[in-house]
mmCIF file of C-alpha atoms in Angstrom:
data_model
loop_
_atom_site.group_PDB
_atom_site.id
_atom_site.type_symbol
_atom_site.label_atom_id
_atom_site.label_comp_id
_atom_site.label_asym_id
_atom_site.label_seq_id
_atom_site.Cartn_x
_atom_site.Cartn_y
_atom_site.Cartn_z
ATOM 1 C CA MET A 1 54.446 69.194 78.753
ATOM 2 C CA ASN A 2 52.621 68.708 75.390
ATOM 3 C CA GLU A 3 53.459 70.748 72.282
ATOM 4 C CA PHE A 4 50.268 72.811 72.410
ATOM 5 C CA ARG A 5 50.882 73.919 75.985
ATOM 6 C CA ALA A 6 54.536 74.772 75.288
ATOM 7 C CA THR A 7 53.549 76.862 72.262
ATOM 8 C CA ARG A 8 50.871 78.634 74.295
ATOM 9 C CA LEU A 9 53.337 79.501 77.073
ATOM 10 C CA ARG A 10 55.831 80.883 74.564
ATOM 11 C CA HIS A 11 53.045 83.019 73.071
ATOM 12 C CA ILE A 12 52.000 84.359 76.497
ATOM 13 C CA ALA A 13 55.607 85.112 77.419
ATOM 14 C CA SER A 14 56.235 87.004 74.197
ATOM 15 C CA GLU A 15 52.996 88.974 74.584
ATOM 16 C CA GLY A 16 54.012 89.850 78.131
ATOM 17 C CA GLY A 17 57.394 91.030 76.906
ATOM 18 C CA TYR A 18 55.812 93.194 74.188
ATOM 19 C CA SER A 19 53.386 94.664 76.713
ATOM 20 C CA ARG A 20 56.235 95.543 79.077
ATOM 21 C CA ILE A 21 58.192 97.195 76.263
ATOM 22 C CA ARG A 22 55.098 99.215 75.265
ATOM 23 C CA LEU A 23 54.671 100.354 78.864
ATOM 24 C CA TYR A 24 58.267 100.876 80.006
ATOM 25 C CA GLY A 25 60.214 101.038 76.741
ATOM 26 C CA ASN A 26 63.034 98.844 75.492
ATOM 27 C CA PRO A 27 65.543 98.630 78.383
ATOM 28 C CA GLY A 28 68.352 98.320 75.861
ATOM 29 C CA THR A 29 67.854 101.879 74.559
ATOM 30 C CA GLU A 30 68.288 105.276 76.214
ATOM 31 C CA GLU A 31 64.683 106.200 75.397
ATOM 32 C CA GLY A 32 63.505 102.947 76.949
ATOM 33 C CA ARG A 33 65.417 103.587 80.138
ATOM 34 C CA ARG A 34 64.016 107.130 80.315
ATOM 35 C CA LYS A 35 60.454 105.879 79.799
ATOM 36 C CA GLY A 36 60.933 103.134 82.359
ATOM 37 C CA GLY A 37 62.271 105.581 84.920
ATOM 38 C CA LEU A 38 59.324 107.951 84.483
ATOM 39 C CA ASN A 39 56.816 105.120 84.850
ATOM 40 C CA SER A 40 58.612 103.861 87.962
ATOM 41 C CA LEU A 41 58.339 107.326 89.509
ATOM 42 C CA ARG A 42 54.588 107.417 88.727
ATOM 43 C CA THR A 43 54.129 103.981 90.293
ATOM 44 C CA HIS A 44 55.983 104.978 93.478
ATOM 45 C CA HIS A 45 53.937 108.181 93.660
ATOM 46 C CA LEU A 46 50.626 106.301 93.400
ATOM 47 C CA ARG A 47 51.689 103.699 95.963
ATOM 48 C CA LYS A 48 53.241 106.343 98.252
ATOM 49 C CA THR A 49 56.548 104.459 98.206
ATOM 50 C CA GLN A 50 58.758 107.290 97.006
ATOM 51 C CA PHE A 51 62.495 106.762 96.606
ATOM 52 C CA LYS A 52 64.628 108.098 99.468
ATOM 53 C CA GLN A 53 66.623 111.004 98.111
ATOM 54 C CA LEU A 54 70.065 111.775 99.534
ATOM 55 C CA THR A 55 70.224 115.147 101.271
ATOM 56 C CA GLN A 56 72.299 117.556 99.234
ATOM 57 C CA ILE A 57 75.185 119.118 101.138
ATOM 58 C CA ARG A 58 77.786 121.776 100.536
ATOM 59 C CA ARG A 59 81.206 120.128 100.163
ATOM 60 C CA PRO A 60 83.740 122.604 101.555
ATOM 61 C CA ARG A 61 87.394 122.674 100.637
ATOM 62 C CA ASN A 62 90.000 122.051 103.301
ATOM 63 C CA SER A 63 90.028 125.013 105.671
ATOM 64 C CA ARG A 64 90.741 126.011 109.255
ATOM 65 C CA LEU A 65 87.017 125.825 110.054
ATOM 66 C CA LEU A 66 86.765 122.291 108.662
ATOM 67 C CA ALA A 67 89.909 121.276 110.572
ATOM 68 C CA GLU A 68 88.380 122.600 113.805
ATOM 69 C CA PHE A 69 85.181 120.681 113.090
ATOM 70 C CA LEU A 70 87.181 117.459 112.596
ATOM 71 C CA GLY A 71 88.814 118.100 115.975
ATOM 72 C CA ILE A 72 85.377 118.406 117.575
ATOM 73 C CA LEU A 73 84.194 115.222 115.846
ATOM 74 C CA ILE A 74 87.212 113.159 116.834
ATOM 75 C CA GLY A 75 86.788 114.450 120.374
ATOM 76 C CA ASP A 76 83.057 114.038 121.050
ATOM 77 C CA GLY A 77 81.555 113.020 117.706
ATOM 78 C CA HIS A 78 80.100 109.890 116.174
ATOM 79 C CA LEU A 79 79.342 108.785 112.617
ATOM 80 C CA ALA A 80 76.576 106.240 112.032
ATOM 81 C CA THR A 81 75.410 105.049 108.608
ATOM 82 C CA TYR A 82 72.893 107.831 108.049
ATOM 83 C CA TRP A 83 73.641 110.446 110.697
ATOM 84 C CA MET A 84 76.359 112.207 112.638
ATOM 85 C CA SER A 85 76.269 113.555 116.172
ATOM 86 C CA VAL A 86 78.314 115.501 118.698
ATOM 87 C CA THR A 87 77.466 114.961 122.366
ATOM 88 C CA THR A 88 78.446 117.443 125.062
ATOM 89 C CA ASN A 89 77.649 118.429 128.644
ATOM 90 C CA SER A 90 74.338 120.263 128.976
ATOM 91 C CA LYS A 91 75.417 122.117 132.130
ATOM 92 C CA THR A 92 78.775 123.462 130.973
ATOM 93 C CA ASP A 93 78.807 123.326 127.161
ATOM 94 C CA SER A 94 75.389 124.500 125.931
ATOM 95 C CA GLU A 95 76.926 127.546 124.196
ATOM 96 C CA HIS A 96 79.463 125.320 122.491
ATOM 97 C CA ALA A 97 76.677 123.012 121.267
ATOM 98 C CA GLU A 98 75.051 126.034 119.608
ATOM 99 C CA PHE A 99 78.433 126.959 118.120
ATOM 100 C CA VAL A 100 78.733 123.453 116.617
ATOM 101 C CA GLN A 101 75.213 123.794 115.218
ATOM 102 C CA LYS A 102 76.224 127.034 113.468
ATOM 103 C CA MET A 103 79.456 125.456 112.178
ATOM 104 C CA ILE A 104 77.476 122.686 110.502
ATOM 105 C CA TYR A 105 75.329 125.229 108.692
ATOM 106 C CA LEU A 106 78.309 127.356 107.626
ATOM 107 C CA LEU A 107 80.305 124.363 106.386
ATOM 108 C CA PHE A 108 77.629 122.122 104.882
ATOM 109 C CA GLY A 109 74.463 124.211 104.541
ATOM 110 C CA LEU A 110 72.560 121.834 106.852
ATOM 111 C CA ARG A 111 70.423 122.654 109.878
ATOM 112 C CA ALA A 112 71.314 120.470 112.839
ATOM 113 C CA ARG A 113 69.047 119.745 115.796
ATOM 114 C CA ILE A 114 70.081 119.938 119.448
ATOM 115 C CA ARG A 115 68.535 117.264 121.646
ATOM 116 C CA LYS A 116 68.520 117.089 125.441
ATOM 117 C CA LYS A 117 68.819 113.553 126.778
ATOM 118 C CA LYS A 118 66.267 112.844 129.508
ATOM 119 C CA GLY A 119 67.783 112.064 132.873
ATOM 120 C CA GLN A 120 71.294 112.922 131.655
ATOM 121 C CA ASN A 121 73.453 116.019 131.640
ATOM 122 C CA ALA A 122 73.978 115.684 127.910
ATOM 123 C CA LEU A 123 73.167 117.624 124.765
ATOM 124 C CA THR A 124 73.481 116.010 121.352
ATOM 125 C CA VAL A 125 73.839 117.935 118.101
ATOM 126 C CA VAL A 126 72.399 115.698 115.363
ATOM 127 C CA VAL A 127 72.271 115.817 111.561
ATOM 128 C CA THR A 128 70.677 113.100 109.433
ATOM 129 C CA ALA A 129 72.433 113.084 106.062
ATOM 130 C CA LYS A 130 74.237 110.097 104.567
ATOM 131 C CA ASN A 131 76.109 112.365 102.154
ATOM 132 C CA LEU A 132 77.528 114.261 105.127
ATOM 133 C CA VAL A 133 78.577 111.035 106.855
ATOM 134 C CA ASN A 134 80.381 109.854 103.728
ATOM 135 C CA PHE A 135 82.086 113.224 103.250
ATOM 136 C CA LEU A 136 83.352 113.346 106.842
ATOM 137 C CA HIS A 137 84.503 109.739 106.628
ATOM 138 C CA LYS A 138 86.591 110.580 103.562
ATOM 139 C CA LYS A 139 88.056 113.505 105.494
ATOM 140 C CA GLY A 140 89.339 111.144 108.178
ATOM 141 C CA MET A 141 86.557 110.555 110.722
ATOM 142 C CA PRO A 142 85.935 106.821 111.366
ATOM 143 C CA LYS A 143 82.428 105.381 111.207
ATOM 144 C CA GLY A 144 81.028 103.518 114.179
ATOM 145 C CA ASN A 145 83.290 102.962 117.191
ATOM 146 C CA LYS A 146 86.163 105.358 116.528
ATOM 147 C CA LEU A 147 88.262 103.724 119.254
ATOM 148 C CA ALA A 148 88.016 100.255 117.711
ATOM 149 C CA GLY A 149 90.992 100.899 115.422
ATOM 150 C CA ASN A 150 94.006 103.176 115.431
ATOM 151 C CA LEU A 151 92.558 106.677 115.609
ATOM 152 C CA HIS A 152 94.737 109.308 113.954
ATOM 153 C CA ILE A 153 94.680 112.980 113.093
ATOM 154 C CA PRO A 154 93.797 113.161 109.349
ATOM 155 C CA LEU A 155 96.865 113.501 107.122
ATOM 156 C CA TRP A 156 95.605 116.643 105.351
ATOM 157 C CA ILE A 157 95.501 118.407 108.713
ATOM 158 C CA THR A 158 99.021 117.396 109.757
ATOM 159 C CA GLN A 159 100.467 118.927 106.575
ATOM 160 C CA ASN A 160 99.351 122.501 107.332
ATOM 161 C CA LYS A 161 100.367 124.515 110.406
ATOM 162 C CA ASN A 162 97.127 126.508 110.583
ATOM 163 C CA TYR A 163 95.038 123.346 110.211
ATOM 164 C CA LYS A 164 96.994 121.764 113.088
ATOM 165 C CA LYS A 165 96.153 124.688 115.360
ATOM 166 C CA SER A 166 92.484 124.668 114.370
ATOM 167 C CA PHE A 167 92.234 120.907 114.898
ATOM 168 C CA LEU A 168 93.780 121.214 118.370
ATOM 169 C CA ARG A 169 91.293 123.968 119.219
ATOM 170 C CA GLY A 170 88.339 121.764 118.256
ATOM 171 C CA LEU A 171 89.743 118.735 120.063
ATOM 172 C CA PHE A 172 90.610 120.654 123.230
ATOM 173 C CA ASP A 173 87.174 122.295 123.317
ATOM 174 C CA THR A 174 85.613 118.830 123.623
ATOM 175 C CA ASP A 175 88.244 116.600 125.277
ATOM 176 C CA GLY A 176 90.351 119.175 127.100
ATOM 177 C CA SER A 177 90.331 121.036 130.386
ATOM 178 C CA VAL A 178 91.945 123.998 132.144
ATOM 179 C CA TYR A 179 92.781 123.230 135.761
ATOM 180 C CA GLN A 180 94.628 124.589 138.786
ATOM 181 C CA ASP A 181 97.966 122.865 139.160
ATOM 182 C CA PHE A 182 99.230 122.456 142.723
ATOM 183 C CA ARG A 183 102.782 121.298 143.381
ATOM 184 C CA VAL A 184 105.015 120.903 146.397
ATOM 185 C CA ILE A 185 108.688 121.580 145.722
ATOM 186 C CA LYS A 186 111.193 121.313 148.591
ATOM 187 C CA GLY A 187 108.386 121.507 151.090
ATOM 188 C CA ARG A 188 106.884 124.623 149.559
ATOM 189 C CA ARG A 189 103.441 124.557 147.959
ATOM 190 C CA TYR A 190 103.065 126.245 144.569
ATOM 191 C CA GLN A 191 99.838 127.049 142.769
ATOM 192 C CA GLY A 192 99.903 127.165 138.992
ATOM 193 C CA ILE A 193 97.717 126.549 135.988
ATOM 194 C CA GLY A 194 97.603 123.571 133.648
ATOM 195 C CA LEU A 195 95.948 122.389 130.471
ATOM 196 C CA LEU A 196 95.237 118.790 129.556
ATOM 197 C CA PHE A 197 93.957 116.707 126.650
ATOM 198 C CA SER A 198 92.413 113.320 127.406
ATOM 199 C CA SER A 199 91.874 110.417 125.015
ATOM 200 C CA ALA A 200 91.506 106.658 125.323
ATOM 201 C CA SER A 201 93.291 106.274 121.961
ATOM 202 C CA GLU A 202 97.056 105.872 122.311
ATOM 203 C CA SER A 203 97.603 106.467 118.582
ATOM 204 C CA LEU A 204 95.707 109.767 118.781
ATOM 205 C CA ARG A 205 97.673 110.828 121.865
ATOM 206 C CA LYS A 206 100.925 110.211 119.985
ATOM 207 C CA ASP A 207 99.686 112.385 117.106
ATOM 208 C CA ILE A 208 98.726 115.177 119.510
ATOM 209 C CA ILE A 209 102.147 115.080 121.180
ATOM 210 C CA GLU A 210 103.856 115.295 117.773
ATOM 211 C CA ILE A 211 101.799 118.348 116.799
ATOM 212 C CA LEU A 212 102.410 120.108 120.125
ATOM 213 C CA LEU A 213 106.154 119.491 119.813
ATOM 214 C CA ALA A 214 106.100 120.775 116.220
ATOM 215 C CA LEU A 215 104.435 123.953 117.517
ATOM 216 C CA ASP A 216 107.201 124.365 120.166
ATOM 217 C CA TYR A 217 105.174 123.324 123.203
ATOM 218 C CA ASN A 218 106.460 120.961 125.883
ATOM 219 C CA PRO A 219 103.791 118.316 126.542
ATOM 220 C CA THR A 220 104.157 115.656 129.221
ATOM 221 C CA GLY A 221 102.267 112.407 129.828
ATOM 222 C CA GLY A 222 100.096 110.723 127.217
ATOM 223 C CA VAL A 223 102.318 107.638 126.932
ATOM 224 C CA GLY A 224 101.288 104.068 127.741
ATOM 225 C CA THR A 225 98.543 103.963 130.355
ATOM 226 C CA HIS A 226 98.606 107.752 130.883
ATOM 227 C CA ARG A 227 95.519 108.923 129.008
ATOM 228 C CA SER A 228 96.099 112.633 129.558
ATOM 229 C CA ILE A 229 98.580 114.984 127.900
ATOM 230 C CA TYR A 230 99.595 117.999 129.987
ATOM 231 C CA LEU A 231 100.829 121.496 129.288
ATOM 232 C CA ARG A 232 102.145 123.300 132.363
ATOM 233 C CA LYS A 233 103.669 126.675 133.228
ATOM 234 C CA ARG A 234 101.782 129.916 132.969
ATOM 235 C CA GLU A 235 103.667 131.177 129.899
ATOM 236 C CA ASN A 236 102.856 127.985 127.949
ATOM 237 C CA ILE A 237 99.156 128.163 128.786
ATOM 238 C CA VAL A 238 98.894 131.874 127.971
ATOM 239 C CA ARG A 239 100.724 131.311 124.658
ATOM 240 C CA TYR A 240 98.436 128.376 123.818
ATOM 241 C CA PHE A 241 95.298 130.460 124.268
ATOM 242 C CA LYS A 242 96.836 133.364 122.369
ATOM 243 C CA GLU A 243 98.024 131.296 119.373
ATOM 244 C CA ILE A 244 95.426 128.513 119.247
ATOM 245 C CA GLY A 245 92.549 129.851 121.318
ATOM 246 C CA THR A 246 89.195 128.318 122.188
ATOM 247 C CA SER A 247 85.637 128.416 120.844
ATOM 248 C CA ASN A 248 84.253 127.120 124.138
ATOM 249 C CA LEU A 249 83.250 129.827 126.623
ATOM 250 C CA LYS A 250 83.772 127.416 129.522
ATOM 251 C CA HIS A 251 87.523 127.235 128.902
ATOM 252 C CA SER A 252 88.083 130.970 128.476
ATOM 253 C CA GLU A 253 86.139 131.699 131.684
ATOM 254 C CA ARG A 254 88.155 129.135 133.664
ATOM 255 C CA LEU A 255 91.385 130.544 132.265
ATOM 256 C CA GLU A 256 90.502 134.081 133.387
ATOM 257 C CA ARG A 257 89.460 132.852 136.829
ATOM 258 C CA PHE A 258 92.588 130.758 137.396
ATOM 259 C CA LEU A 259 95.006 133.359 136.053
ATOM 260 C CA GLY A 260 93.826 135.727 138.760
ATOM 261 C CA GLY A 261 95.126 133.357 141.414
ATOM 262 C CA VAL A 262 98.391 132.333 139.787
ATOM 263 C CA ALA A 263 101.544 133.649 141.414
#
């Protein structure tokens, strides 16, 4: 490259730099950064390429309502990168889906949508908000496949008795069931009532058993290949619903129906 051409290129480069500073400001100064930011916003507005703004959410303190919501999430929820969802049965849990929708608004100030999956008996409560995903992840809900690692009850919940109860309520409302328990003892058939939690995560089952024991219940099962944890005996089930309760109409209706036939 000859000297004339090199000098010319240096001149063009310097002129370009001066022009950029005149337009966007000196990036090394606060005023320059402010001016550059304003011009960038104008450019995106003209080109219709606006920045994606994160949805603002309410960030609640630890509470019984938040603990119950974490129980619901760990039971039937999912966190993706930009959205969270809770999927439930459209035939038996439509009222509970609406309850979850209201919880999301009360806790985070966000309006969730309820979607019906075509050809499936499923309802999905969905919220698109990366800030919400990040908040729930920090509170103990895994992103992606929650069963890929060791799923646990969040530590902040295990350190408070009321939070434990609320978490169990949320988890049972999604992954639990009330059932009629039939047994044959010494040739005699007995009809009772039972309650079960089901989870494919052994680490979560261990946490649930620990909490139930700490609350003076007597769970069975849930160890090794047994994916269900059981509570039996009428007095245990009645005490569970009195102390912990349910937010799912399906469970309370089944309880009332089965109690009528329990000896």
